[in-house]
PDB file of C-alpha atoms in Angstrom:
ATOM      1  CA  UNK A   1     117.033  71.471  67.874  1.00 44.00           C
ATOM      2  CA  UNK A   2     120.460  72.852  66.970  1.00 43.00           C
ATOM      3  CA  UNK A   3     121.103  73.781  70.616  1.00 43.00           C
ATOM      4  CA  UNK A   4     120.081  70.272  71.695  1.00 43.00           C
ATOM      5  CA  UNK A   5     122.495  68.709  69.215  1.00 46.00           C
ATOM      6  CA  UNK A   6     125.292  70.968  70.484  1.00 45.00           C
ATOM      7  CA  UNK A   7     124.513  69.951  74.077  1.00 46.00           C
ATOM      8  CA  UNK A   8     124.623  66.258  73.176  1.00 48.00           C
ATOM      9  CA  UNK A   9     127.894  66.752  71.300  1.00 45.00           C
ATOM     10  CA  UNK A  10     129.323  68.578  74.301  1.00 50.00           C
ATOM     11  CA  UNK A  11     128.410  65.693  76.599  1.00 49.00           C
ATOM     12  CA  UNK A  12     130.129  63.153  74.339  1.00 45.00           C
ATOM     13  CA  UNK A  13     133.274  65.330  74.090  1.00 44.00           C
ATOM     14  CA  UNK A  14     133.283  65.618  77.870  1.00 48.00           C
ATOM     15  CA  UNK A  15     133.111  61.814  78.170  1.00 46.00           C
ATOM     16  CA  UNK A  16     136.073  61.324  75.847  1.00 44.00           C
ATOM     17  CA  UNK A  17     137.984  63.985  77.757  1.00 47.00           C
ATOM     18  CA  UNK A  18     137.449  62.086  80.983  1.00 45.00           C
ATOM     19  CA  UNK A  19     138.730  58.906  79.354  1.00 43.00           C
ATOM     20  CA  UNK A  20     141.891  60.706  78.287  1.00 44.00           C
ATOM     21  CA  UNK A  21     142.497  62.289  81.702  1.00 45.00           C
ATOM     22  CA  UNK A  22     141.672  59.256  83.838  1.00 46.00           C
ATOM     23  CA  UNK A  23     145.197  57.746  84.076  1.00 46.00           C
ATOM     24  CA  UNK A  24     146.632  61.083  85.264  1.00 45.00           C
ATOM     25  CA  UNK A  25     143.824  62.022  87.647  1.00 45.00           C
ATOM     26  CA  UNK A  26     143.813  58.622  89.347  1.00 45.00           C
ATOM     27  CA  UNK A  27     147.388  59.239  90.544  1.00 46.00           C
ATOM     28  CA  UNK A  28     146.279  62.147  92.781  1.00 44.00           C
ATOM     29  CA  UNK A  29     147.267  62.008  96.459  1.00 44.00           C
ATOM     30  CA  UNK A  30     144.917  60.293  98.873  1.00 49.00           C
ATOM     31  CA  UNK A  31     142.961  62.503 101.259  1.00 51.00           C
ATOM     32  CA  UNK A  32     142.859  61.930 105.065  1.00 61.00           C
ATOM     33  CA  UNK A  33     139.831  60.381 106.769  1.00 61.00           C
ATOM     34  CA  UNK A  34     136.812  62.698 106.782  1.00 66.00           C
ATOM     35  CA  UNK A  35     134.476  63.515 109.674  1.00 71.00           C
ATOM     36  CA  UNK A  36     131.790  61.376 107.995  1.00 71.00           C
ATOM     37  CA  UNK A  37     134.086  58.334 108.069  1.00 73.00           C
ATOM     38  CA  UNK A  38     134.876  58.938 111.731  1.00 72.00           C
ATOM     39  CA  UNK A  39     131.143  59.072 112.563  1.00 76.00           C
ATOM     40  CA  UNK A  40     130.322  55.962 110.540  1.00 83.00           C
ATOM     41  CA  UNK A  41     128.264  57.975 108.028  1.00 88.00           C
ATOM     42  CA  UNK A  42     128.570  57.497 104.300  1.00 92.00           C
ATOM     43  CA  UNK A  43     127.994  60.786 102.486  1.00 94.00           C
ATOM     44  CA  UNK A  44     127.843  60.802  98.698  1.00 96.00           C
ATOM     45  CA  UNK A  45     127.291  63.586  96.207  1.00 96.00           C
ATOM     46  CA  UNK A  46     126.780  63.217  92.468  1.00 96.00           C
ATOM     47  CA  UNK A  47     125.965  65.228  89.410  1.00 96.00           C
ATOM     48  CA  UNK A  48     124.762  63.636  86.179  1.00 97.00           C
ATOM     49  CA  UNK A  49     124.672  65.126  82.698  1.00 96.00           C
ATOM     50  CA  UNK A  50     122.368  63.380  80.209  1.00 97.00           C
ATOM     51  CA  UNK A  51     121.274  64.006  76.640  1.00 96.00           C
ATOM     52  CA  UNK A  52     117.620  63.244  77.568  1.00 95.00           C
ATOM     53  CA  UNK A  53     115.588  62.573  80.714  1.00 96.00           C
ATOM     54  CA  UNK A  54     114.259  59.001  80.429  1.00 97.00           C
ATOM     55  CA  UNK A  55     112.236  57.535  83.329  1.00 97.00           C
ATOM     56  CA  UNK A  56     110.857  53.992  83.232  1.00 98.00           C
ATOM     57  CA  UNK A  57     110.422  54.134  79.478  1.00 97.00           C
ATOM     58  CA  UNK A  58     108.903  57.631  79.456  1.00 97.00           C
ATOM     59  CA  UNK A  59     110.785  60.421  77.659  1.00 95.00           C
ATOM     60  CA  UNK A  60     110.176  63.217  80.145  1.00 94.00           C
ATOM     61  CA  UNK A  61     112.482  65.669  78.385  1.00 93.00           C
ATOM     62  CA  UNK A  62     114.279  65.574  75.020  1.00 92.00           C
ATOM     63  CA  UNK A  63     116.588  68.396  76.112  1.00 92.00           C
ATOM     64  CA  UNK A  64     119.873  67.856  77.894  1.00 93.00           C
ATOM     65  CA  UNK A  65     119.412  67.687  81.680  1.00 95.00           C
ATOM     66  CA  UNK A  66     121.554  68.166  84.778  1.00 95.00           C
ATOM     67  CA  UNK A  67     120.734  65.880  87.725  1.00 97.00           C
ATOM     68  CA  UNK A  68     122.494  66.619  91.049  1.00 96.00           C
ATOM     69  CA  UNK A  69     121.981  64.440  94.133  1.00 97.00           C
ATOM     70  CA  UNK A  70     123.262  63.942  97.687  1.00 97.00           C
ATOM     71  CA  UNK A  71     122.883  60.920 100.005  1.00 97.00           C
ATOM     72  CA  UNK A  72     123.545  60.247 103.691  1.00 96.00           C
ATOM     73  CA  UNK A  73     123.677  56.641 104.941  1.00 97.00           C
ATOM     74  CA  UNK A  74     124.072  55.175 108.422  1.00 95.00           C
ATOM     75  CA  UNK A  75     123.227  51.736 109.843  1.00 93.00           C
ATOM     76  CA  UNK A  76     121.323  50.702 106.728  1.00 96.00           C
ATOM     77  CA  UNK A  77     119.207  53.870 106.558  1.00 97.00           C
ATOM     78  CA  UNK A  78     119.706  56.253 103.622  1.00 98.00           C
ATOM     79  CA  UNK A  79     118.227  59.645 102.821  1.00 98.00           C
ATOM     80  CA  UNK A  80     118.681  60.895  99.264  1.00 98.00           C
ATOM     81  CA  UNK A  81     117.846  64.221  97.692  1.00 97.00           C
ATOM     82  CA  UNK A  82     117.785  63.914  93.892  1.00 98.00           C
ATOM     83  CA  UNK A  83     116.785  66.463  91.276  1.00 96.00           C
ATOM     84  CA  UNK A  84     116.605  67.009  87.533  1.00 96.00           C
ATOM     85  CA  UNK A  85     116.847  70.362  85.751  1.00 94.00           C
ATOM     86  CA  UNK A  86     116.415  71.213  82.089  1.00 92.00           C
ATOM     87  CA  UNK A  87     119.744  72.497  80.757  1.00 87.00           C
ATOM     88  CA  UNK A  88     118.264  74.289  77.713  1.00 79.00           C
ATOM     89  CA  UNK A  89     114.505  74.362  77.317  1.00 73.00           C
ATOM     90  CA  UNK A  90     114.061  73.960  73.547  1.00 70.00           C
ATOM     91  CA  UNK A  91     111.038  71.639  73.636  1.00 67.00           C
ATOM     92  CA  UNK A  92     108.732  73.663  75.902  1.00 68.00           C
ATOM     93  CA  UNK A  93     108.429  70.843  78.459  1.00 73.00           C
ATOM     94  CA  UNK A  94     108.587  71.647  82.175  1.00 79.00           C
ATOM     95  CA  UNK A  95     110.345  68.538  83.492  1.00 87.00           C
ATOM     96  CA  UNK A  96     112.102  70.024  86.542  1.00 93.00           C
ATOM     97  CA  UNK A  97     111.838  67.646  89.475  1.00 97.00           C
ATOM     98  CA  UNK A  98     112.991  67.181  93.073  1.00 97.00           C
ATOM     99  CA  UNK A  99     112.776  63.788  94.810  1.00 98.00           C
ATOM    100  CA  UNK A 100     113.158  62.889  98.487  1.00 98.00           C
ATOM    101  CA  UNK A 101     113.956  59.213  99.066  1.00 98.00           C
ATOM    102  CA  UNK A 102     113.996  57.369 102.398  1.00 98.00           C
ATOM    103  CA  UNK A 103     115.436  53.841 102.205  1.00 98.00           C
ATOM    104  CA  UNK A 104     116.322  51.004 104.552  1.00 98.00           C
ATOM    105  CA  UNK A 105     118.440  48.126 103.242  1.00 98.00           C
ATOM    106  CA  UNK A 106     119.523  45.056 105.194  1.00 97.00           C
ATOM    107  CA  UNK A 107     122.247  42.803 103.816  1.00 95.00           C
ATOM    108  CA  UNK A 108     122.482  39.071 104.502  1.00 93.00           C
ATOM    109  CA  UNK A 109     125.719  37.908 102.866  1.00 90.00           C
ATOM    110  CA  UNK A 110     124.857  37.930  99.125  1.00 93.00           C
ATOM    111  CA  UNK A 111     121.178  38.762  99.691  1.00 96.00           C
ATOM    112  CA  UNK A 112     119.831  42.256 100.400  1.00 98.00           C
ATOM    113  CA  UNK A 113     116.310  43.368 101.331  1.00 98.00           C
ATOM    114  CA  UNK A 114     115.148  46.978 100.967  1.00 98.00           C
ATOM    115  CA  UNK A 115     112.079  49.111 101.564  1.00 98.00           C
ATOM    116  CA  UNK A 116     111.517  52.799 101.127  1.00 98.00           C
ATOM    117  CA  UNK A 117     109.410  55.787 100.200  1.00 98.00           C
ATOM    118  CA  UNK A 118     109.783  58.455  97.502  1.00 98.00           C
ATOM    119  CA  UNK A 119     108.202  61.897  97.435  1.00 98.00           C
ATOM    120  CA  UNK A 120     108.209  63.455  93.946  1.00 97.00           C
ATOM    121  CA  UNK A 121     107.966  67.240  93.703  1.00 97.00           C
ATOM    122  CA  UNK A 122     107.372  68.918  90.321  1.00 95.00           C
ATOM    123  CA  UNK A 123     107.984  72.633  91.036  1.00 92.00           C
ATOM    124  CA  UNK A 124     107.190  73.874  87.531  1.00 86.00           C
ATOM    125  CA  UNK A 125     103.664  72.462  87.592  1.00 89.00           C
ATOM    126  CA  UNK A 126     102.969  72.631  91.360  1.00 91.00           C
ATOM    127  CA  UNK A 127     102.414  68.870  91.225  1.00 94.00           C
ATOM    128  CA  UNK A 128     103.620  66.022  93.403  1.00 96.00           C
ATOM    129  CA  UNK A 129     103.327  62.293  93.872  1.00 97.00           C
ATOM    130  CA  UNK A 130     104.177  59.660  96.490  1.00 97.00           C
ATOM    131  CA  UNK A 131     105.418  56.110  96.143  1.00 98.00           C
ATOM    132  CA  UNK A 132     106.576  53.270  98.374  1.00 98.00           C
ATOM    133  CA  UNK A 133     108.693  50.338  97.242  1.00 98.00           C
ATOM    134  CA  UNK A 134     110.149  47.010  98.368  1.00 98.00           C
ATOM    135  CA  UNK A 135     113.020  45.135  96.777  1.00 98.00           C
ATOM    136  CA  UNK A 136     115.355  42.150  96.814  1.00 98.00           C
ATOM    137  CA  UNK A 137     118.912  41.957  95.540  1.00 97.00           C
ATOM    138  CA  UNK A 138     121.340  39.085  95.083  1.00 96.00           C
ATOM    139  CA  UNK A 139     125.002  39.477  94.155  1.00 94.00           C
ATOM    140  CA  UNK A 140     125.104  36.459  91.849  1.00 91.00           C
ATOM    141  CA  UNK A 141     122.720  34.353  89.793  1.00 86.00           C
ATOM    142  CA  UNK A 142     121.348  31.684  92.203  1.00 79.00           C
ATOM    143  CA  UNK A 143     122.559  28.105  91.629  1.00 80.00           C
ATOM    144  CA  UNK A 144     124.764  29.165  88.703  1.00 80.00           C
ATOM    145  CA  UNK A 145     127.369  31.168  90.672  1.00 82.00           C
ATOM    146  CA  UNK A 146     127.621  33.750  87.903  1.00 86.00           C
ATOM    147  CA  UNK A 147     128.908  37.147  89.186  1.00 91.00           C
ATOM    148  CA  UNK A 148     125.833  38.975  87.886  1.00 95.00           C
ATOM    149  CA  UNK A 149     123.834  41.081  90.328  1.00 97.00           C
ATOM    150  CA  UNK A 150     120.105  40.397  90.231  1.00 96.00           C
ATOM    151  CA  UNK A 151     117.493  42.783  91.659  1.00 98.00           C
ATOM    152  CA  UNK A 152     113.703  42.890  91.774  1.00 98.00           C
ATOM    153  CA  UNK A 153     111.708  45.938  92.939  1.00 98.00           C
ATOM    154  CA  UNK A 154     108.023  46.678  93.264  1.00 98.00           C
ATOM    155  CA  UNK A 155     106.846  50.312  93.354  1.00 98.00           C
ATOM    156  CA  UNK A 156     103.358  51.480  94.279  1.00 98.00           C
ATOM    157  CA  UNK A 157     102.435  55.070  93.467  1.00 98.00           C
ATOM    158  CA  UNK A 158      99.503  56.255  95.592  1.00 97.00           C
ATOM    159  CA  UNK A 159      99.579  59.918  94.601  1.00 92.00           C
ATOM    160  CA  UNK A 160      96.334  61.618  93.606  1.00 91.00           C
ATOM    161  CA  UNK A 161      96.188  62.040  89.826  1.00 90.00           C
ATOM    162  CA  UNK A 162      94.646  65.504  90.233  1.00 91.00           C
ATOM    163  CA  UNK A 163      97.846  66.602  91.994  1.00 93.00           C
ATOM    164  CA  UNK A 164     100.205  64.957  89.503  1.00 92.00           C
ATOM    165  CA  UNK A 165     100.306  61.457  90.987  1.00 94.00           C
ATOM    166  CA  UNK A 166     100.544  58.241  89.004  1.00 94.00           C
ATOM    167  CA  UNK A 167      98.205  55.985  91.012  1.00 94.00           C
ATOM    168  CA  UNK A 168      99.597  52.716  89.651  1.00 97.00           C
ATOM    169  CA  UNK A 169     102.373  50.173  90.102  1.00 98.00           C
ATOM    170  CA  UNK A 170     105.693  49.336  88.503  1.00 98.00           C
ATOM    171  CA  UNK A 171     107.722  46.120  88.846  1.00 98.00           C
ATOM    172  CA  UNK A 172     111.323  45.998  87.640  1.00 98.00           C
ATOM    173  CA  UNK A 173     113.770  43.142  87.091  1.00 98.00           C
ATOM    174  CA  UNK A 174     117.399  44.151  86.538  1.00 98.00           C
ATOM    175  CA  UNK A 175     120.723  42.451  85.902  1.00 97.00           C
ATOM    176  CA  UNK A 176     124.128  44.132  86.275  1.00 98.00           C
ATOM    177  CA  UNK A 177     127.659  42.940  85.557  1.00 97.00           C
ATOM    178  CA  UNK A 178     131.012  44.667  86.093  1.00 96.00           C
ATOM    179  CA  UNK A 179     134.477  43.509  85.092  1.00 95.00           C
ATOM    180  CA  UNK A 180     137.862  45.184  85.446  1.00 95.00           C
ATOM    181  CA  UNK A 181     139.396  46.153  82.111  1.00 95.00           C
ATOM    182  CA  UNK A 182     142.407  48.096  83.437  1.00 93.00           C
ATOM    183  CA  UNK A 183     144.510  47.642  86.570  1.00 91.00           C
ATOM    184  CA  UNK A 184     146.177  51.019  87.035  1.00 86.00           C
ATOM    185  CA  UNK A 185     144.007  52.998  87.236  1.00 88.00           C
ATOM    186  CA  UNK A 186     141.323  50.446  88.111  1.00 93.00           C
ATOM    187  CA  UNK A 187     138.702  50.974  85.391  1.00 96.00           C
ATOM    188  CA  UNK A 188     135.673  48.694  85.099  1.00 97.00           C
ATOM    189  CA  UNK A 189     133.262  47.974  82.286  1.00 97.00           C
ATOM    190  CA  UNK A 190     129.674  48.092  83.589  1.00 98.00           C
ATOM    191  CA  UNK A 191     126.868  46.345  81.697  1.00 98.00           C
ATOM    192  CA  UNK A 192     123.200  46.154  82.579  1.00 98.00           C
ATOM    193  CA  UNK A 193     119.774  45.199  81.339  1.00 98.00           C
ATOM    194  CA  UNK A 194     116.481  46.037  83.020  1.00 98.00           C
ATOM    195  CA  UNK A 195     112.862  45.447  82.183  1.00 98.00           C
ATOM    196  CA  UNK A 196     109.862  46.922  83.959  1.00 98.00           C
ATOM    197  CA  UNK A 197     106.152  46.191  83.856  1.00 98.00           C
ATOM    198  CA  UNK A 198     103.869  49.206  84.259  1.00 98.00           C
ATOM    199  CA  UNK A 199     100.304  48.764  85.536  1.00 98.00           C
ATOM    200  CA  UNK A 200      98.346  51.998  85.045  1.00 97.00           C
ATOM    201  CA  UNK A 201     101.215  54.205  86.251  1.00 97.00           C
ATOM    202  CA  UNK A 202     100.716  57.373  84.174  1.00 95.00           C
ATOM    203  CA  UNK A 203      99.065  55.228  81.483  1.00 96.00           C
ATOM    204  CA  UNK A 204      95.546  53.800  81.241  1.00 95.00           C
ATOM    205  CA  UNK A 205      96.546  50.179  80.581  1.00 96.00           C
ATOM    206  CA  UNK A 206      99.510  47.849  80.968  1.00 98.00           C
ATOM    207  CA  UNK A 207     102.893  48.109  79.320  1.00 97.00           C
ATOM    208  CA  UNK A 208     106.561  48.325  80.102  1.00 97.00           C
ATOM    209  CA  UNK A 209     110.071  48.990  78.927  1.00 98.00           C
ATOM    210  CA  UNK A 210     113.462  47.366  78.503  1.00 98.00           C
ATOM    211  CA  UNK A 211     116.746  49.253  78.800  1.00 98.00           C
ATOM    212  CA  UNK A 212     120.246  48.157  77.775  1.00 98.00           C
ATOM    213  CA  UNK A 213     123.180  49.944  79.399  1.00 98.00           C
ATOM    214  CA  UNK A 214     126.946  50.020  78.870  1.00 98.00           C
ATOM    215  CA  UNK A 215     129.363  52.237  80.762  1.00 98.00           C
ATOM    216  CA  UNK A 216     132.689  52.662  82.508  1.00 98.00           C
ATOM    217  CA  UNK A 217     133.700  53.455  86.091  1.00 98.00           C
ATOM    218  CA  UNK A 218     136.827  55.599  86.091  1.00 97.00           C
ATOM    219  CA  UNK A 219     138.469  56.655  89.384  1.00 96.00           C
ATOM    220  CA  UNK A 220     139.726  60.207  89.057  1.00 95.00           C
ATOM    221  CA  UNK A 221     140.855  60.474  92.699  1.00 93.00           C
ATOM    222  CA  UNK A 222     140.347  58.371  95.843  1.00 90.00           C
ATOM    223  CA  UNK A 223     136.927  59.987  96.330  1.00 92.00           C
ATOM    224  CA  UNK A 224     135.823  61.011  92.822  1.00 96.00           C
ATOM    225  CA  UNK A 225     134.629  58.585  90.123  1.00 97.00           C
ATOM    226  CA  UNK A 226     133.418  59.321  86.600  1.00 97.00           C
ATOM    227  CA  UNK A 227     130.844  57.014  85.036  1.00 98.00           C
ATOM    228  CA  UNK A 228     130.199  57.676  81.346  1.00 98.00           C
ATOM    229  CA  UNK A 229     127.441  55.493  79.892  1.00 98.00           C
ATOM    230  CA  UNK A 230     125.181  54.911  76.902  1.00 98.00           C
ATOM    231  CA  UNK A 231     121.655  53.471  77.015  1.00 98.00           C
ATOM    232  CA  UNK A 232     118.936  52.224  74.708  1.00 98.00           C
ATOM    233  CA  UNK A 233     115.322  52.082  75.934  1.00 98.00           C
ATOM    234  CA  UNK A 234     112.507  50.162  74.234  1.00 98.00           C
ATOM    235  CA  UNK A 235     108.894  50.677  75.415  1.00 98.00           C
ATOM    236  CA  UNK A 236     106.268  48.002  74.766  1.00 98.00           C
ATOM    237  CA  UNK A 237     102.557  47.343  75.292  1.00 98.00           C
ATOM    238  CA  UNK A 238     100.378  50.312  76.182  1.00 98.00           C
ATOM    239  CA  UNK A 239     103.468  52.366  76.981  1.00 98.00           C
ATOM    240  CA  UNK A 240     104.254  52.452  73.262  1.00 97.00           C
ATOM    241  CA  UNK A 241     100.616  52.605  72.100  1.00 97.00           C
ATOM    242  CA  UNK A 242      99.904  55.864  70.273  1.00 96.00           C
ATOM    243  CA  UNK A 243      96.537  56.122  72.060  1.00 96.00           C
ATOM    244  CA  UNK A 244      97.978  55.588  75.549  1.00 97.00           C
ATOM    245  CA  UNK A 245     101.628  56.035  76.556  1.00 96.00           C
ATOM    246  CA  UNK A 246     102.782  56.981  73.039  1.00 96.00           C
ATOM    247  CA  UNK A 247     106.490  56.437  73.804  1.00 97.00           C
ATOM    248  CA  UNK A 248     109.215  55.626  71.253  1.00 97.00           C
ATOM    249  CA  UNK A 249     112.513  53.772  71.346  1.00 98.00           C
ATOM    250  CA  UNK A 250     115.285  56.138  72.416  1.00 97.00           C
ATOM    251  CA  UNK A 251     119.085  56.106  72.471  1.00 97.00           C
ATOM    252  CA  UNK A 252     120.517  58.318  75.197  1.00 98.00           C
ATOM    253  CA  UNK A 253     123.673  58.773  77.204  1.00 97.00           C
ATOM    254  CA  UNK A 254     125.737  60.925  79.499  1.00 97.00           C
ATOM    255  CA  UNK A 255     128.135  60.897  82.392  1.00 97.00           C
ATOM    256  CA  UNK A 256     127.776  60.724  86.170  1.00 97.00           C
ATOM    257  CA  UNK A 257     130.359  62.202  88.549  1.00 97.00           C
ATOM    258  CA  UNK A 258     130.214  60.598  92.011  1.00 97.00           C
ATOM    259  CA  UNK A 259     132.059  61.933  95.071  1.00 96.00           C
ATOM    260  CA  UNK A 260     132.296  60.044  98.377  1.00 93.00           C
ATOM    261  CA  UNK A 261     133.004  62.402 101.264  1.00 88.00           C
TER     262      UNK A 261
END
């Protein structure tokens, strides 16, 4: 427990350090065009540091975690490799995970339509699961012209439970809002709220979760952005039932470093 508290304290100190360094780092010289830009490919790498691993209302790990990822996008198609690794295994949980995501998104002005597939690999338990999803996004609230991004996604897990699959569905509604709070460097305040309904996905009944998020986007260089954030997740229904999902409210946070090649 003491190591976990030290890890969480270290994450928060790192966040404040980024805030202090942001005005200096953002003045770094701009880099020339990369080979990815010349080929029309968007390549992105990221590494996240979080106090806990929270997934759709489930606390998968109470230890600090490191979550690196890389994405390649071209003509609406995106392949993403994402992973999560326990930074200090104090709780005895084996939450290590590697995900392979194939996505296609088509934009129509303010509307976007997406479909994709996720393969979940759990190397510590030799388990895996598979899931497809479809989604809609809109860059403002319809008819109100509010600059709040709205998204709806439906996920269907069809993995065999004997192999670690969830064999259920999850529907999520999310709202996101960003506003500039500093001009030079250009720092934005990012707010979000999401709620998801879980139908028998790793639980026996129906339940869900709601998550509130607040964060900043801080450009450190032309290509590198830091995104410190804090979150509060509230499970409900069977997800919070002691005889089913048995999940509790949780406050968690961290920082994401995103690099565009």
